[in-house]
Tab-separated table of N, CA and C in Angstrom:
chain	number	residue	atom	x	y	z
K	1	MET	N	54.232	-16.071	-63.280
K	1	MET	CA	54.317	-14.526	-63.613
K	1	MET	C	54.938	-13.347	-62.746
K	2	HIS	N	55.674	-12.366	-63.702
K	2	HIS	CA	56.591	-11.835	-62.858
K	2	HIS	C	56.094	-10.487	-62.368
K	3	LYS	N	56.385	-10.424	-61.286
K	3	LYS	CA	55.885	-8.657	-60.593
K	3	LYS	C	56.573	-7.844	-61.093
K	4	GLU	N	56.702	-6.829	-61.667
K	4	GLU	CA	57.372	-5.488	-61.847
K	4	GLU	C	57.502	-4.786	-60.242
K	5	LYS	N	58.964	-4.451	-59.908
K	5	LYS	CA	59.275	-4.027	-58.646
K	5	LYS	C	59.056	-2.220	-58.805
K	6	PRO	N	58.061	-2.573	-57.665
K	6	PRO	CA	58.109	-0.820	-57.233
K	6	PRO	C	58.995	0.015	-57.498
K	7	LEU	N	58.746	0.859	-57.613
K	7	LEU	CA	59.899	2.037	-57.759
K	7	LEU	C	60.015	2.877	-56.101
K	8	ILE	N	58.754	3.169	-55.793
K	8	ILE	CA	58.830	3.608	-54.067
K	8	ILE	C	58.115	2.725	-53.418
K	9	GLU	N	59.277	1.948	-52.596
K	9	GLU	CA	58.398	1.193	-51.920
K	9	GLU	C	59.451	0.997	-50.421
K	10	ILE	N	58.969	1.058	-49.307
K	10	ILE	CA	59.560	0.657	-47.985
K	10	ILE	C	58.991	-0.883	-47.594
K	11	ARG	N	59.760	-1.591	-46.942
K	11	ARG	CA	59.759	-2.630	-46.229
K	11	ARG	C	59.444	-2.238	-44.805
K	12	ILE	N	58.048	-2.803	-44.329
K	12	ILE	CA	57.973	-2.714	-43.099
K	12	ILE	C	58.084	-3.679	-41.876
K	13	ALA	N	58.301	-5.258	-42.683
K	13	ALA	CA	58.363	-6.342	-41.938
K	13	ALA	C	59.340	-6.498	-41.059
K	14	GLY	N	59.609	-6.466	-39.795
K	14	GLY	CA	60.347	-6.505	-38.916
K	14	GLY	C	60.783	-4.858	-38.431
K	15	LEU	N	60.131	-3.972	-38.904
K	15	LEU	CA	60.457	-2.255	-38.466
K	15	LEU	C	60.413	-2.060	-37.023
K	16	MET	N	61.101	-1.519	-36.351
K	16	MET	CA	60.790	-1.739	-34.874
K	16	MET	C	59.887	-0.447	-34.959
K	17	GLN	N	58.883	0.052	-33.645
K	17	GLN	CA	58.230	1.236	-33.341
K	17	GLN	C	59.193	1.928	-33.176
K	18	GLY	N	59.132	3.285	-33.457
K	18	GLY	CA	59.490	4.495	-33.442
K	18	GLY	C	59.582	5.118	-35.178
K	19	THR	N	60.394	6.099	-35.435
K	19	THR	CA	60.304	6.970	-36.393
K	19	THR	C	61.824	6.591	-37.587
K	20	HIS	N	61.530	5.766	-38.565
K	20	HIS	CA	62.263	5.724	-39.609
K	20	HIS	C	62.134	6.338	-41.086
K	21	THR	N	63.510	6.847	-41.466
K	21	THR	CA	63.281	7.594	-42.505
K	21	THR	C	64.264	6.659	-43.582
K	22	PHE	N	63.421	6.932	-44.898
K	22	PHE	CA	64.234	6.444	-46.158
K	22	PHE	C	64.041	7.779	-47.383
K	23	ASP	N	65.020	7.604	-47.549
K	23	ASP	CA	65.355	8.177	-48.880
K	23	ASP	C	65.826	7.645	-50.198
K	24	PHE	N	64.939	7.953	-51.563
K	24	PHE	CA	64.892	8.005	-52.916
K	24	PHE	C	65.271	8.721	-54.117
K	25	SER	N	65.652	8.530	-54.710
K	25	SER	CA	65.243	9.801	-56.045
K	25	SER	C	65.287	8.553	-57.244
K	26	CYS	N	65.057	9.330	-57.568
K	26	CYS	CA	64.226	9.125	-58.926
K	26	CYS	C	63.779	10.052	-60.105
K	27	ARG	N	63.361	9.505	-61.211
K	27	ARG	CA	63.160	10.481	-62.457
K	27	ARG	C	61.531	10.436	-62.919
K	28	ALA	N	60.952	11.308	-63.447
K	28	ALA	CA	59.641	11.166	-63.908
K	28	ALA	C	59.130	9.933	-64.683
K	29	LYS	N	60.440	10.046	-65.796
K	29	LYS	CA	60.396	9.098	-66.728
K	29	LYS	C	60.097	7.231	-66.182
K	30	ASP	N	60.434	7.048	-64.817
K	30	ASP	CA	60.690	6.119	-64.186
K	30	ASP	C	59.455	5.553	-63.541
K	31	PHE	N	58.072	6.379	-63.367
K	31	PHE	CA	56.872	6.281	-63.109
K	31	PHE	C	56.251	5.615	-64.553
K	32	ARG	N	55.936	4.635	-63.989
K	32	ARG	CA	54.577	3.969	-65.333
K	32	ARG	C	53.529	4.930	-65.397
K	33	GLY	N	52.888	5.047	-66.797
K	33	GLY	CA	52.299	5.596	-67.364
K	33	GLY	C	53.053	6.841	-67.870
K	34	HIS	N	52.169	7.960	-68.692
K	34	HIS	CA	52.889	8.664	-69.216
K	34	HIS	C	52.663	9.996	-68.282
K	35	VAL	N	52.193	10.187	-67.590
K	35	VAL	CA	51.347	11.511	-66.868
K	35	VAL	C	52.369	12.187	-66.493
K	36	LEU	N	53.284	11.660	-65.727
K	36	LEU	CA	54.475	12.530	-65.266
K	36	LEU	C	55.822	12.978	-66.504
K	37	ALA	N	55.579	11.545	-67.158
K	37	ALA	CA	56.789	11.881	-67.931
K	37	ALA	C	56.482	12.838	-68.957
K	38	GLU	N	55.230	13.613	-69.103
K	38	GLU	CA	54.951	14.624	-70.576
K	38	GLU	C	54.897	15.810	-69.790
K	39	THR	N	55.240	15.896	-68.351
K	39	THR	CA	54.985	17.272	-67.632
K	39	THR	C	56.488	17.910	-67.273
K	40	VAL	N	56.640	18.678	-66.302
K	40	VAL	CA	57.419	19.544	-66.272
K	40	VAL	C	58.117	18.910	-65.517
K	41	PHE	N	58.450	17.956	-65.089
K	41	PHE	CA	59.868	16.906	-64.422
K	41	PHE	C	60.697	16.462	-65.413
K	42	THR	N	61.509	17.220	-65.186
K	42	THR	CA	62.510	16.702	-66.255
K	42	THR	C	64.743	16.552	-65.651
K	43	ARG	N	64.084	16.958	-64.343
K	43	ARG	CA	65.152	16.717	-63.454
K	43	ARG	C	65.061	15.546	-62.345
K	44	ASP	N	66.216	15.762	-61.236
K	44	ASP	CA	65.918	14.313	-60.543
K	44	ASP	C	65.090	14.858	-59.355
K	45	ILE	N	64.442	13.789	-58.790
K	45	ILE	CA	63.140	13.716	-58.016
K	45	ILE	C	63.652	13.248	-56.877
K	46	ALA	N	64.034	13.967	-55.544
K	46	ALA	CA	64.038	13.559	-54.221
K	46	ALA	C	62.660	13.448	-53.835
K	47	VAL	N	62.982	12.243	-53.192
K	47	VAL	CA	61.573	11.683	-52.037
K	47	VAL	C	61.947	11.162	-50.986
K	48	THR	N	61.606	11.761	-49.856
K	48	THR	CA	61.864	11.455	-48.404
K	48	THR	C	60.621	10.861	-47.975
K	49	VAL	N	60.685	9.641	-46.899
K	49	VAL	CA	59.794	8.660	-46.564
K	49	VAL	C	59.621	8.337	-45.266
K	50	ILE	N	59.237	9.642	-44.189
K	50	ILE	CA	59.121	9.531	-42.827
K	50	ILE	C	57.959	8.177	-42.135
K	51	ALA	N	58.508	7.151	-41.688
K	51	ALA	CA	57.415	6.178	-41.321
K	51	ALA	C	57.777	6.040	-39.700
K	52	GLU	N	56.423	6.836	-38.834
K	52	GLU	CA	56.435	6.484	-37.846
K	52	GLU	C	55.447	5.202	-36.798
K	53	LYS	N	55.837	3.904	-36.902
K	53	LYS	CA	55.642	2.708	-36.288
K	53	LYS	C	54.826	2.689	-34.981
K	54	THR	N	53.974	2.466	-34.619
K	54	THR	CA	53.396	2.502	-33.311
K	54	THR	C	52.517	0.913	-33.217
K	55	GLU	N	51.900	0.252	-32.273
K	55	GLU	CA	51.097	-0.811	-32.081
K	55	GLU	C	50.365	-1.157	-33.184
K	56	ASN	N	49.148	0.117	-33.467
K	56	ASN	CA	48.469	-0.228	-33.796
K	56	ASN	C	48.881	0.407	-35.632
K	57	GLU	N	49.290	1.322	-35.848
K	57	GLU	CA	49.018	1.899	-36.897
K	57	GLU	C	50.737	2.586	-37.390
K	58	LEU	N	50.562	2.909	-38.800
K	58	LEU	CA	52.173	3.412	-39.574
K	58	LEU	C	51.493	4.456	-40.031
K	59	THR	N	52.203	5.091	-39.515
K	59	THR	CA	52.409	6.557	-40.420
K	59	THR	C	52.898	7.073	-41.387
K	60	VAL	N	52.813	7.461	-42.258
K	60	VAL	CA	53.918	7.652	-43.286
K	60	VAL	C	53.377	8.932	-43.987
K	61	THR	N	54.827	9.858	-44.038
K	61	THR	CA	54.592	11.557	-44.534
K	61	THR	C	55.862	10.854	-45.414
K	62	ILE	N	55.139	11.532	-46.807
K	62	ILE	CA	56.025	11.547	-48.121
K	62	ILE	C	56.225	12.879	-48.193
K	63	ARG	N	57.442	12.987	-48.406
K	63	ARG	CA	58.058	14.680	-49.002
K	63	ARG	C	58.466	14.589	-50.231
K	64	THR	N	58.401	15.433	-50.935
K	64	THR	CA	59.097	15.480	-52.288
K	64	THR	C	59.781	16.465	-52.718
K	65	ALA	N	61.009	17.090	-53.414
K	65	ALA	CA	61.523	17.988	-53.983
K	65	ALA	C	61.991	17.719	-55.307
K	66	THR	N	61.741	18.827	-55.895
K	66	THR	CA	62.527	18.574	-57.212
K	66	THR	C	62.361	20.200	-57.955
K	67	VAL	N	62.881	20.541	-59.001
K	67	VAL	CA	63.065	21.728	-59.640
K	67	VAL	C	62.606	21.273	-60.556
K	68	ALA	N	61.518	21.838	-60.961
K	68	ALA	CA	60.649	21.848	-62.361
K	68	ALA	C	60.663	23.237	-63.097
K	69	ASP	N	60.347	22.444	-64.867
K	69	ASP	CA	60.461	23.488	-65.564
K	69	ASP	C	59.586	23.903	-66.633
K	70	PHE	N	59.100	25.509	-66.510
K	70	PHE	CA	57.886	25.572	-66.908
K	70	PHE	C	58.242	26.911	-67.701
K	71	THR	N	57.250	27.386	-68.466
K	71	THR	CA	57.256	28.631	-68.906
K	71	THR	C	56.032	29.379	-68.478
K	72	CYS	N	56.395	30.771	-68.393
K	72	CYS	CA	55.891	32.204	-67.351
K	72	CYS	C	54.141	31.814	-68.026
K	73	ASP	N	53.144	31.932	-67.563
K	73	ASP	CA	52.038	32.288	-68.193
K	73	ASP	C	51.601	33.302	-68.681
K	74	ILE	N	52.746	34.419	-68.484
K	74	ILE	CA	52.402	35.670	-69.177
K	74	ILE	C	53.098	35.906	-70.638
K	75	CYS	N	54.583	35.853	-70.709
K	75	CYS	CA	55.194	35.914	-71.361
K	75	CYS	C	56.026	34.692	-72.053
K	76	LEU	N	55.588	33.667	-71.524
K	76	LEU	CA	56.231	32.592	-72.168
K	76	LEU	C	57.777	32.388	-72.012
K	77	VAL	N	58.615	33.229	-70.930
K	77	VAL	CA	59.836	32.608	-70.841
K	77	VAL	C	59.784	31.397	-70.045
K	78	PRO	N	61.093	30.651	-70.390
K	78	PRO	CA	61.330	29.603	-69.690
K	78	PRO	C	61.846	29.588	-68.277
K	79	LEU	N	61.303	29.226	-67.320
K	79	LEU	CA	61.234	29.101	-66.013
K	79	LEU	C	61.618	27.977	-65.636
K	80	ALA	N	62.511	27.822	-64.087
K	80	ALA	CA	63.004	26.787	-63.361
K	80	ALA	C	62.343	27.070	-61.856
K	81	ARG	N	61.392	26.537	-61.274
K	81	ARG	CA	60.940	26.420	-59.740
K	81	ARG	C	61.559	25.470	-58.725
K	82	GLU	N	61.779	25.370	-57.964
K	82	GLU	CA	61.746	24.546	-56.722
K	82	GLU	C	59.995	24.377	-56.550
K	83	ILE	N	60.312	22.645	-56.651
K	83	ILE	CA	58.633	22.494	-56.133
K	83	ILE	C	59.103	21.442	-54.543
K	84	ARG	N	58.158	21.961	-53.996
K	84	ARG	CA	57.672	20.735	-53.112
K	84	ARG	C	56.597	20.605	-52.291
K	85	GLY	N	56.610	19.086	-51.940
K	85	GLY	CA	55.139	18.811	-51.538
K	85	GLY	C	55.198	17.709	-50.412
K	86	GLU	N	54.052	17.491	-49.970
K	86	GLU	CA	53.937	16.719	-48.570
K	86	GLU	C	52.526	15.907	-48.820
K	87	TYR	N	52.556	14.833	-48.156
K	87	TYR	CA	51.424	13.631	-47.859
K	87	TYR	C	51.546	13.157	-47.041
K	88	ARG	N	50.318	12.985	-46.062
K	88	ARG	CA	50.358	11.923	-45.125
K	88	ARG	C	49.664	10.325	-45.337
K	89	VAL	N	49.970	9.625	-44.837
K	89	VAL	CA	49.183	8.419	-44.850
K	89	VAL	C	49.247	7.482	-43.724
K	90	TYR	N	47.989	7.259	-43.380
K	90	TYR	CA	47.805	6.309	-42.346
K	90	TYR	C	47.546	4.861	-42.575
K	91	TYR	N	48.256	4.133	-42.033
K	91	TYR	CA	47.828	2.487	-42.442
K	91	TYR	C	47.753	1.905	-41.048
K	92	ILE	N	46.397	1.375	-41.027
K	92	ILE	CA	45.999	0.957	-39.386
K	92	ILE	C	46.236	-0.637	-39.560
K	93	TYR	N	46.346	-1.183	-39.112
K	93	TYR	CA	46.800	-2.892	-39.012
K	93	TYR	C	45.598	-3.728	-37.895
K	94	SER	N	45.007	-4.328	-39.078
K	94	SER	CA	44.216	-5.220	-38.962
K	94	SER	C	44.186	-6.788	-39.229
K	95	THR	N	43.499	-7.383	-38.206
K	95	THR	CA	43.729	-8.941	-39.015
K	95	THR	C	41.767	-8.975	-39.729
K	96	GLU	N	41.420	-8.081	-39.583
K	96	GLU	CA	39.443	-8.118	-39.745
K	96	GLU	C	39.335	-7.257	-40.614
K	97	GLU	N	38.458	-7.523	-41.954
K	97	GLU	CA	38.136	-6.745	-42.714
K	97	GLU	C	37.121	-5.721	-41.992
K	98	LYS	N	37.403	-4.328	-42.208
K	98	LYS	CA	36.315	-3.449	-42.021
K	98	LYS	C	35.754	-2.873	-42.586
K	99	ASN	N	34.930	-1.864	-42.452
K	99	ASN	CA	34.240	-1.102	-43.592
K	99	ASN	C	35.380	0.086	-43.961
K	100	LEU	N	35.925	-0.395	-45.822
K	100	LEU	CA	36.460	0.592	-45.665
K	100	LEU	C	35.895	1.726	-46.285
K	101	GLU	N	34.495	1.712	-47.106
K	101	GLU	CA	33.877	2.627	-47.737
K	101	GLU	C	33.693	3.953	-46.434
K	102	SER	N	33.737	3.560	-45.169
K	102	SER	CA	33.774	4.992	-44.462
K	102	SER	C	35.167	5.491	-43.971
K	103	MET	N	36.346	5.009	-44.496
K	103	MET	CA	37.732	5.529	-44.096
K	103	MET	C	37.913	5.826	-45.637
K	104	ASP	N	38.532	7.530	-45.556
K	104	ASP	CA	38.933	8.123	-46.530
K	104	ASP	C	40.028	7.779	-47.145
K	105	ASP	N	40.620	8.409	-48.183
K	105	ASP	CA	41.706	8.264	-48.792
K	105	ASP	C	42.999	7.988	-48.276
K	106	ASP	N	43.597	9.152	-46.909
K	106	ASP	CA	44.353	9.208	-46.296
K	106	ASP	C	44.103	8.159	-44.939
K	107	HIS	N	43.437	7.164	-44.960
K	107	HIS	CA	43.677	6.404	-44.255
K	107	HIS	C	43.489	4.773	-44.640
K	108	ARG	N	44.369	3.777	-44.698
K	108	ARG	CA	44.062	2.927	-45.607
K	108	ARG	C	44.245	1.158	-44.432
K	109	GLN	N	44.031	0.252	-44.539
K	109	GLN	CA	44.042	-0.661	-43.649
K	109	GLN	C	44.943	-1.896	-44.553
K	110	ILE	N	45.705	-2.216	-43.518
K	110	ILE	CA	46.821	-3.001	-44.099
K	110	ILE	C	47.073	-4.539	-42.709
K	111	ASP	N	47.562	-5.601	-43.626
K	111	ASP	CA	47.380	-6.429	-42.445
K	111	ASP	C	48.500	-6.500	-41.588
K	112	LEU	N	48.623	-7.555	-40.491
K	112	LEU	CA	49.677	-7.517	-39.078
K	112	LEU	C	50.775	-8.127	-40.297
K	113	ASN	N	50.521	-8.940	-40.734
K	113	ASN	CA	51.815	-9.625	-41.922
K	113	ASN	C	51.928	-9.118	-43.100
K	114	THR	N	51.898	-8.007	-43.640
K	114	THR	CA	52.202	-7.049	-44.517
K	114	THR	C	53.737	-6.905	-44.595
K	115	VAL	N	54.683	-7.052	-45.693
K	115	VAL	CA	56.157	-7.450	-46.001
K	115	VAL	C	56.121	-5.897	-45.985
K	116	SER	N	55.622	-5.030	-47.135
K	116	SER	CA	56.160	-3.662	-47.679
K	116	SER	C	54.947	-3.151	-48.226
K	117	ILE	N	55.306	-1.873	-48.390
K	117	ILE	CA	54.075	-0.678	-49.091
K	117	ILE	C	55.192	-0.178	-50.232
K	118	ASP	N	53.992	-0.072	-51.135
K	118	ASP	CA	54.465	0.612	-52.242
K	118	ASP	C	53.533	1.716	-52.373
K	119	LEU	N	55.323	2.866	-52.112
K	119	LEU	CA	54.247	4.364	-52.395
K	119	LEU	C	54.353	4.875	-53.749
K	120	THR	N	54.308	4.235	-54.674
K	120	THR	CA	54.621	4.923	-56.075
K	120	THR	C	53.630	6.131	-56.253
K	121	GLU	N	52.325	5.523	-56.168
K	121	GLU	CA	51.108	5.907	-56.263
K	121	GLU	C	50.885	7.413	-55.918
K	122	ASP	N	51.229	7.071	-54.654
K	122	ASP	CA	51.161	8.474	-53.814
K	122	ASP	C	52.407	9.330	-53.853
K	123	VAL	N	53.606	9.140	-54.274
K	123	VAL	CA	54.453	9.728	-54.538
K	123	VAL	C	54.620	10.870	-55.896
K	124	ARG	N	53.633	10.034	-57.582
K	124	ARG	CA	53.230	10.510	-57.990
K	124	ARG	C	52.281	11.247	-57.553
K	125	GLU	N	51.061	11.381	-56.941
K	125	GLU	CA	50.058	12.244	-56.368
K	125	GLU	C	50.486	13.432	-56.023
K	126	THR	N	51.357	13.107	-55.082
K	126	THR	CA	52.520	14.557	-54.256
K	126	THR	C	52.937	15.325	-55.384
K	127	LEU	N	53.483	14.685	-56.202
K	127	LEU	CA	54.369	15.550	-57.250
K	127	LEU	C	53.139	16.315	-58.167
K	128	LEU	N	52.293	15.535	-58.803
K	128	LEU	CA	51.032	15.907	-59.450
K	128	LEU	C	50.359	17.423	-58.111
K	129	LEU	N	50.081	17.158	-57.076
K	129	LEU	CA	49.218	18.383	-56.858
K	129	LEU	C	50.456	19.329	-56.037
K	130	SER	N	51.615	19.082	-56.249
K	130	SER	CA	52.609	20.167	-56.010
K	130	SER	C	52.712	21.456	-56.865
K	131	LEU	N	52.570	21.161	-57.646
K	131	LEU	CA	51.916	21.803	-59.029
K	131	LEU	C	51.804	23.374	-59.106
K	132	PRO	N	52.089	24.250	-59.087
K	132	PRO	CA	51.724	25.459	-59.043
K	132	PRO	C	50.211	25.385	-59.826
K	133	MET	N	49.548	26.036	-59.729
K	133	MET	CA	48.210	26.573	-60.703
K	133	MET	C	48.595	27.621	-61.649
K	134	LYS	N	49.085	28.917	-61.230
K	134	LYS	CA	49.956	29.845	-62.411
K	134	LYS	C	51.273	30.039	-61.747
K	135	VAL	N	51.647	30.038	-63.550
K	135	VAL	CA	53.296	30.325	-63.255
K	135	VAL	C	53.674	31.724	-63.603
K	136	THR	N	54.078	32.364	-63.376
K	136	THR	CA	54.591	33.819	-62.950
K	136	THR	C	55.695	34.576	-63.102
K	137	CYS	N	56.450	35.376	-63.565
K	137	CYS	CA	57.828	35.773	-63.889
K	137	CYS	C	57.916	37.012	-63.484
K	138	ILE	N	56.815	37.558	-62.307
K	138	ILE	CA	57.104	39.043	-62.104
K	138	ILE	C	58.550	39.510	-61.669
K	139	GLY	N	59.333	39.158	-61.287
K	139	GLY	CA	60.372	39.300	-60.965
K	139	GLY	C	61.671	39.423	-61.932
K	140	ASN	N	61.157	38.555	-62.960
K	140	ASN	CA	62.359	38.204	-64.252
K	140	ASN	C	62.146	39.620	-65.348
K	141	PRO	N	63.033	40.368	-65.543
K	141	PRO	CA	63.417	40.979	-66.299
K	141	PRO	C	63.308	40.708	-67.955
K	142	ASN	N	63.385	40.022	-68.053
K	142	ASN	CA	62.590	39.146	-69.398
K	142	ASN	C	61.769	39.660	-69.891
K	143	CYS	N	60.540	39.439	-69.102
K	143	CYS	CA	59.127	39.551	-69.121
K	143	CYS	C	58.487	40.607	-69.431
K	144	ARG	N	57.861	40.771	-70.495
K	144	ARG	CA	57.712	42.314	-71.473
K	144	ARG	C	56.482	43.251	-70.785
K	145	ILE	N	55.627	42.192	-70.142
K	145	ILE	CA	54.690	42.510	-69.864
K	145	ILE	C	54.620	43.355	-68.497
K	146	TYR	N	55.481	42.428	-67.251
K	146	TYR	CA	55.672	43.070	-66.004
K	146	TYR	C	57.099	42.783	-65.352
K	147	GLY	N	57.544	43.886	-66.033
K	147	GLY	CA	59.260	44.144	-65.251
K	147	GLY	C	59.434	43.945	-64.189
K	148	ILE	N	60.886	44.210	-63.524
K	148	ILE	CA	61.089	44.878	-62.163
K	148	ILE	C	60.372	46.077	-61.794
K	149	GLU	N	60.166	46.243	-60.725
K	149	GLU	CA	59.419	47.196	-59.977
K	149	GLU	C	59.992	48.678	-60.299
K	150	SER	N	61.456	48.214	-60.142
K	150	SER	CA	62.402	50.069	-60.439
K	150	SER	C	62.086	50.197	-61.424
K	151	GLU	N	61.570	49.115	-62.898
K	151	GLU	CA	61.890	49.702	-64.114
K	151	GLU	C	60.346	50.042	-64.571
K	152	LYS	N	59.522	50.007	-64.006
K	152	LYS	CA	58.140	50.597	-64.015
K	152	LYS	C	58.184	51.863	-63.573
K	153	ASN	N	58.474	53.060	-64.582
K	153	ASN	CA	58.193	54.480	-63.973
K	153	ASN	C	57.880	54.748	-65.039
K	154	ASP	N	57.858	56.207	-65.537
K	154	ASP	CA	57.421	56.841	-66.843
K	154	ASP	C	58.006	56.730	-68.213
K	155	SER	N	59.407	56.204	-67.970
K	155	SER	CA	59.543	56.101	-69.209
K	155	SER	C	59.422	54.661	-69.759
K	156	TRP	N	59.026	53.875	-69.217
K	156	TRP	CA	58.273	52.658	-69.280
K	156	TRP	C	56.582	53.147	-69.987
K	157	THR	N	56.000	53.631	-69.455
K	157	THR	CA	55.116	53.571	-70.089
K	157	THR	C	55.352	54.459	-71.429
K	158	GLU	N	56.338	55.325	-71.883
K	158	GLU	CA	56.329	55.785	-72.931
K	158	GLU	C	56.721	54.633	-74.102
K	159	ASP	N	57.153	53.540	-73.817
K	159	ASP	CA	58.117	52.557	-74.659
K	159	ASP	C	56.643	51.371	-75.043
K	160	LYS	N	55.487	52.103	-74.556
K	160	LYS	CA	54.242	51.113	-74.978
K	160	LYS	C	53.996	50.358	-76.541
K	161	SER	N	54.283	49.372	-76.665
K	161	SER	CA	53.998	49.161	-78.124
K	161	SER	C	52.409	48.988	-78.612
K	162	LEU	N	52.303	49.042	-79.531
K	162	LEU	CA	51.107	49.514	-80.443
K	162	LEU	C	49.800	48.994	-79.979
K	163	TRP	N	49.800	47.396	-79.753
K	163	TRP	CA	48.773	46.723	-78.850
K	163	TRP	C	48.440	47.309	-77.887
K	164	GLN	N	49.478	47.802	-77.099
K	164	GLN	CA	48.917	48.370	-75.874
K	164	GLN	C	48.402	49.756	-75.917
K	165	GLU	N	48.795	50.454	-76.716
K	165	GLU	CA	48.094	51.523	-77.258
K	165	GLU	C	46.795	51.711	-77.284
K	166	SER	N	46.626	50.657	-78.246
K	166	SER	CA	45.460	50.404	-78.849
K	166	SER	C	44.253	49.744	-77.639
K	167	LEU	N	44.785	49.021	-76.700
K	167	LEU	CA	44.264	48.649	-75.922
K	167	LEU	C	43.506	50.102	-75.042
K	168	GLU	N	44.923	50.440	-74.665
K	168	GLU	CA	44.295	52.096	-73.462
K	168	GLU	C	43.746	53.032	-74.334
K	169	LYS	N	43.461	53.105	-75.467
K	169	LYS	CA	42.171	53.644	-76.453
K	169	LYS	C	40.988	53.330	-76.250
K	170	LEU	N	40.770	52.032	-76.105
K	170	LEU	CA	39.404	51.238	-76.359
K	170	LEU	C	39.114	51.600	-74.519
K	171	LYS	N	39.792	50.992	-73.757
K	171	LYS	CA	39.702	51.373	-72.080
K	171	LYS	C	39.180	52.754	-72.165
K	172	ASN	N	39.845	53.733	-72.487
K	172	ASN	CA	39.356	55.113	-72.559
K	172	ASN	C	37.762	55.703	-73.168
K	173	LYS	N	37.553	54.421	-74.534
K	173	LYS	CA	36.491	55.148	-75.116
K	173	LYS	C	35.401	54.525	-74.262
K	174	TYR	N	35.158	53.503	-73.179
K	174	TYR	CA	34.465	52.820	-72.630
K	174	TYR	C	34.346	53.662	-70.731
K	175	ARG	N	34.910	54.620	-70.825
K	175	ARG	CA	34.872	54.722	-69.632
K	175	ARG	C	33.883	56.021	-69.729
């Protein structure tokens, strides 16, 4: 059976002690599964992996950067935002089985003879965790509810729409 080649993989066999940097470029559709393909990641994703190797452990820092396409949660205008994420994983070299239940998700045990490490799933999680919970375009003049601060003056309050006037009347009724 042929094993599929990992998308983000670093070769650690023969890696000297010290700091090593690996750069990757990929797209959301390259990841297995549809979780990233159906999200806002429609452009190239830059991934930088910094591996710091010592005698006993390998510390891997994953940095992701891309531009994601959103819509404003308030006015639904399309937005493009730069998204950056960072995640650190600690690989501990060991020839014996240790209690893996006591280790958290950031600490993993690997054999001394491990040839390479697949970081595809860690990169996918880093991208998903870097998404903002709420996206707004406060500085965007196209947003009908919140315009630029300089436009928020008395003339703006005179141009209220019908539903805003109704809301104001309702608010005053219950005061």
